[in-house]
Amino acid sequence: MTTSTYTVTGMTCGHCVSSVKEEVGEVPGVTGVEVDLGSGRVEVSGSGTLDDAAIRAAIEEAGYQVA
Amino acid sequence: MTTSTYTVTGMTCGHCVSSVKEEVGEVPGVTGVEVDLGSGRVEVSGSGTLDDAAIRAAIEEAGYQVA
């Protein structure tokens, strides 16, 4: 399993967390997304190589910034 | 047209605004809901008498507090 961790800014509530989880979860190869609202830590896991650019794009698509 | 205004606390982002609009919009008689995120001001309009208790319950159901 591969894991990548990002720090995301702009998430303010549980709805924001859900949006990030949903968008990142749609990236091919992603099997899990854990988000900690307080710290902005987003941990993405997958079975193979994770597409870093696609994950960053998904976070931005959800409306947030990768620090 | 009848209009009632509430001050709601706990809304932090556009998703919160959407949740409040959706829940309050389902209250019978309500025809419009305007929300200002910055001030927490929620203005509810309807064609007849507005059910104050039902509107307050809807806001709380969405997960927020009426000040």
mmCIF file of C-alpha atoms in Angstrom:
data_model
loop_
_atom_site.group_PDB
_atom_site.id
_atom_site.type_symbol
_atom_site.label_atom_id
_atom_site.label_comp_id
_atom_site.label_asym_id
_atom_site.label_seq_id
_atom_site.Cartn_x
_atom_site.Cartn_y
_atom_site.Cartn_z
ATOM 1 C CA MET A 1 0.000 0.000 0.000
ATOM 2 C CA THR A 2 1.171 3.511 -0.828
ATOM 3 C CA THR A 3 0.390 6.493 1.378
ATOM 4 C CA SER A 4 0.759 10.205 0.657
ATOM 5 C CA THR A 5 0.152 12.992 3.120
ATOM 6 C CA TYR A 6 -0.885 16.551 2.316
ATOM 7 C CA THR A 7 -1.599 19.624 4.397
ATOM 8 C CA VAL A 8 -4.746 21.321 3.198
ATOM 9 C CA THR A 9 -5.885 24.800 4.158
ATOM 10 C CA GLY A 10 -9.354 26.278 4.006
ATOM 11 C CA MET A 11 -11.372 23.419 5.478
ATOM 12 C CA THR A 12 -13.630 24.794 8.209
ATOM 13 C CA CYS A 13 -16.186 22.110 9.000
ATOM 14 C CA GLY A 14 -17.304 18.562 8.481
ATOM 15 C CA HIS A 15 -18.877 19.450 5.152
ATOM 16 C CA CYS A 16 -15.469 20.577 3.901
ATOM 17 C CA VAL A 17 -13.953 17.304 5.056
ATOM 18 C CA SER A 18 -16.643 15.399 3.142
ATOM 19 C CA SER A 19 -15.986 17.395 -0.018
ATOM 20 C CA VAL A 20 -12.262 16.662 0.077
ATOM 21 C CA LYS A 21 -12.848 12.975 0.794
ATOM 22 C CA GLU A 22 -15.286 12.724 -2.089
ATOM 23 C CA GLU A 23 -13.112 14.481 -4.674
ATOM 24 C CA VAL A 24 -9.866 12.760 -3.703
ATOM 25 C CA GLY A 25 -11.649 9.414 -3.432
ATOM 26 C CA GLU A 26 -12.534 9.667 -7.122
ATOM 27 C CA VAL A 27 -8.874 9.805 -8.205
ATOM 28 C CA PRO A 28 -7.935 6.496 -9.884
ATOM 29 C CA GLY A 29 -5.927 4.228 -7.564
ATOM 30 C CA VAL A 30 -7.051 5.924 -4.359
ATOM 31 C CA THR A 31 -8.547 3.442 -1.894
ATOM 32 C CA GLY A 32 -8.742 5.543 1.240
ATOM 33 C CA VAL A 33 -8.758 9.186 2.384
ATOM 34 C CA GLU A 34 -8.403 10.264 6.003
ATOM 35 C CA VAL A 35 -8.813 13.914 6.929
ATOM 36 C CA ASP A 36 -8.062 15.675 10.196
ATOM 37 C CA LEU A 37 -9.956 18.943 10.204
ATOM 38 C CA GLY A 38 -7.986 20.555 13.015
ATOM 39 C CA SER A 39 -4.574 20.172 11.437
ATOM 40 C CA GLY A 40 -5.649 20.033 7.794
ATOM 41 C CA ARG A 41 -3.773 16.764 7.408
ATOM 42 C CA VAL A 42 -5.054 14.626 4.537
ATOM 43 C CA GLU A 43 -3.696 11.104 4.275
ATOM 44 C CA VAL A 44 -4.353 9.351 1.001
ATOM 45 C CA SER A 45 -3.788 5.644 0.533
ATOM 46 C CA GLY A 46 -3.845 3.460 -2.542
ATOM 47 C CA SER A 47 -2.939 0.030 -3.786
ATOM 48 C CA GLY A 48 -0.368 1.186 -6.355
ATOM 49 C CA THR A 49 1.420 4.373 -7.269
ATOM 50 C CA LEU A 50 -0.561 7.465 -6.324
ATOM 51 C CA ASP A 51 -0.932 10.255 -8.881
ATOM 52 C CA ASP A 52 0.290 13.236 -6.884
ATOM 53 C CA ALA A 53 -0.781 15.810 -9.472
ATOM 54 C CA ALA A 54 -4.279 14.321 -9.722
ATOM 55 C CA ILE A 55 -4.679 14.318 -5.939
ATOM 56 C CA ARG A 56 -3.579 17.939 -5.675
ATOM 57 C CA ALA A 57 -5.964 18.849 -8.493
ATOM 58 C CA ALA A 58 -8.827 17.043 -6.727
ATOM 59 C CA ILE A 59 -8.204 18.962 -3.495
ATOM 60 C CA GLU A 60 -8.236 22.230 -5.410
ATOM 61 C CA GLU A 61 -11.306 21.109 -7.328
ATOM 62 C CA ALA A 62 -13.050 20.666 -3.971
ATOM 63 C CA GLY A 63 -12.242 24.303 -3.266
ATOM 64 C CA TYR A 64 -9.222 24.063 -0.945
ATOM 65 C CA GLN A 65 -5.505 24.716 -1.103
ATOM 66 C CA VAL A 66 -2.597 22.328 -0.678
ATOM 67 C CA ALA A 67 -0.027 24.009 1.574
ATOM 68 C CA MET B 1 -45.462 38.052 2.148
ATOM 69 C CA THR B 2 -44.215 37.328 5.657
ATOM 70 C CA THR B 3 -40.564 37.604 6.624
ATOM 71 C CA SER B 4 -38.788 36.380 9.756
ATOM 72 C CA THR B 5 -35.160 36.984 10.605
ATOM 73 C CA TYR B 6 -32.936 34.805 12.760
ATOM 74 C CA THR B 7 -29.330 34.996 13.876
ATOM 75 C CA VAL B 8 -27.668 31.625 13.527
ATOM 76 C CA THR B 9 -24.337 30.632 15.016
ATOM 77 C CA GLY B 10 -21.997 27.847 13.973
ATOM 78 C CA MET B 11 -22.056 28.279 10.201
ATOM 79 C CA THR B 12 -18.484 28.349 8.917
ATOM 80 C CA CYS B 13 -18.640 27.906 5.153
ATOM 81 C CA GLY B 14 -20.800 27.752 2.078
ATOM 82 C CA HIS B 15 -21.700 24.140 2.773
ATOM 83 C CA CYS B 16 -23.179 25.202 6.105
ATOM 84 C CA VAL B 17 -25.201 27.880 4.348
ATOM 85 C CA SER B 18 -26.518 25.262 1.920
ATOM 86 C CA SER B 19 -27.503 22.950 4.768
ATOM 87 C CA VAL B 20 -29.485 25.669 6.525
ATOM 88 C CA LYS B 21 -31.172 26.750 3.286
ATOM 89 C CA GLU B 22 -32.134 23.172 2.504
ATOM 90 C CA GLU B 23 -33.571 22.340 5.933
ATOM 91 C CA VAL B 24 -35.432 25.618 6.402
ATOM 92 C CA GLY B 25 -36.663 25.482 2.812
ATOM 93 C CA GLU B 26 -38.478 22.243 3.616
ATOM 94 C CA VAL B 27 -40.617 23.868 6.326
ATOM 95 C CA PRO B 28 -44.221 24.169 5.052
ATOM 96 C CA GLY B 29 -45.059 27.718 3.972
ATOM 97 C CA VAL B 30 -41.448 28.787 3.448
ATOM 98 C CA THR B 31 -40.850 30.176 -0.048
ATOM 99 C CA GLY B 32 -37.403 31.702 0.352
ATOM 100 C CA VAL B 33 -34.333 31.557 2.588
ATOM 101 C CA GLU B 34 -31.479 34.069 2.431
ATOM 102 C CA VAL B 35 -28.356 33.481 4.506
ATOM 103 C CA ASP B 36 -25.463 35.834 5.210
ATOM 104 C CA LEU B 37 -22.533 33.709 6.369
ATOM 105 C CA GLY B 38 -20.549 36.574 7.861
ATOM 106 C CA SER B 39 -23.248 37.821 10.205
ATOM 107 C CA GLY B 40 -25.191 34.593 10.594
ATOM 108 C CA ARG B 41 -28.340 36.404 9.516
ATOM 109 C CA VAL B 42 -31.012 34.101 8.111
ATOM 110 C CA GLU B 43 -34.027 35.727 6.498
ATOM 111 C CA VAL B 44 -36.969 33.455 5.879
ATOM 112 C CA SER B 45 -39.885 34.471 3.706
ATOM 113 C CA GLY B 46 -43.236 32.828 3.076
ATOM 114 C CA SER B 47 -46.622 33.440 1.554
ATOM 115 C CA GLY B 48 -48.603 33.053 4.783
ATOM 116 C CA THR B 49 -47.872 32.748 8.489
ATOM 117 C CA LEU B 50 -44.433 31.300 9.179
ATOM 118 C CA ASP B 51 -44.105 28.535 11.786
ATOM 119 C CA ASP B 52 -41.420 29.978 14.045
ATOM 120 C CA ALA B 53 -40.953 26.776 16.046
ATOM 121 C CA ALA B 54 -40.596 24.669 12.893
ATOM 122 C CA ILE B 55 -38.033 27.078 11.437
ATOM 123 C CA ARG B 56 -35.976 27.039 14.631
ATOM 124 C CA ALA B 57 -36.187 23.242 14.718
ATOM 125 C CA ALA B 58 -35.030 23.063 11.088
ATOM 126 C CA ILE B 59 -31.988 25.241 11.818
ATOM 127 C CA GLU B 60 -31.085 23.025 14.766
ATOM 128 C CA GLU B 61 -31.722 19.922 12.678
ATOM 129 C CA ALA B 62 -29.148 21.246 10.196
ATOM 130 C CA GLY B 63 -26.689 21.337 13.090
ATOM 131 C CA TYR B 64 -26.651 25.039 14.034
ATOM 132 C CA GLN B 65 -27.909 27.222 16.857
ATOM 133 C CA VAL B 66 -30.392 30.070 16.801
ATOM 134 C CA ALA B 67 -28.968 32.898 18.891
#
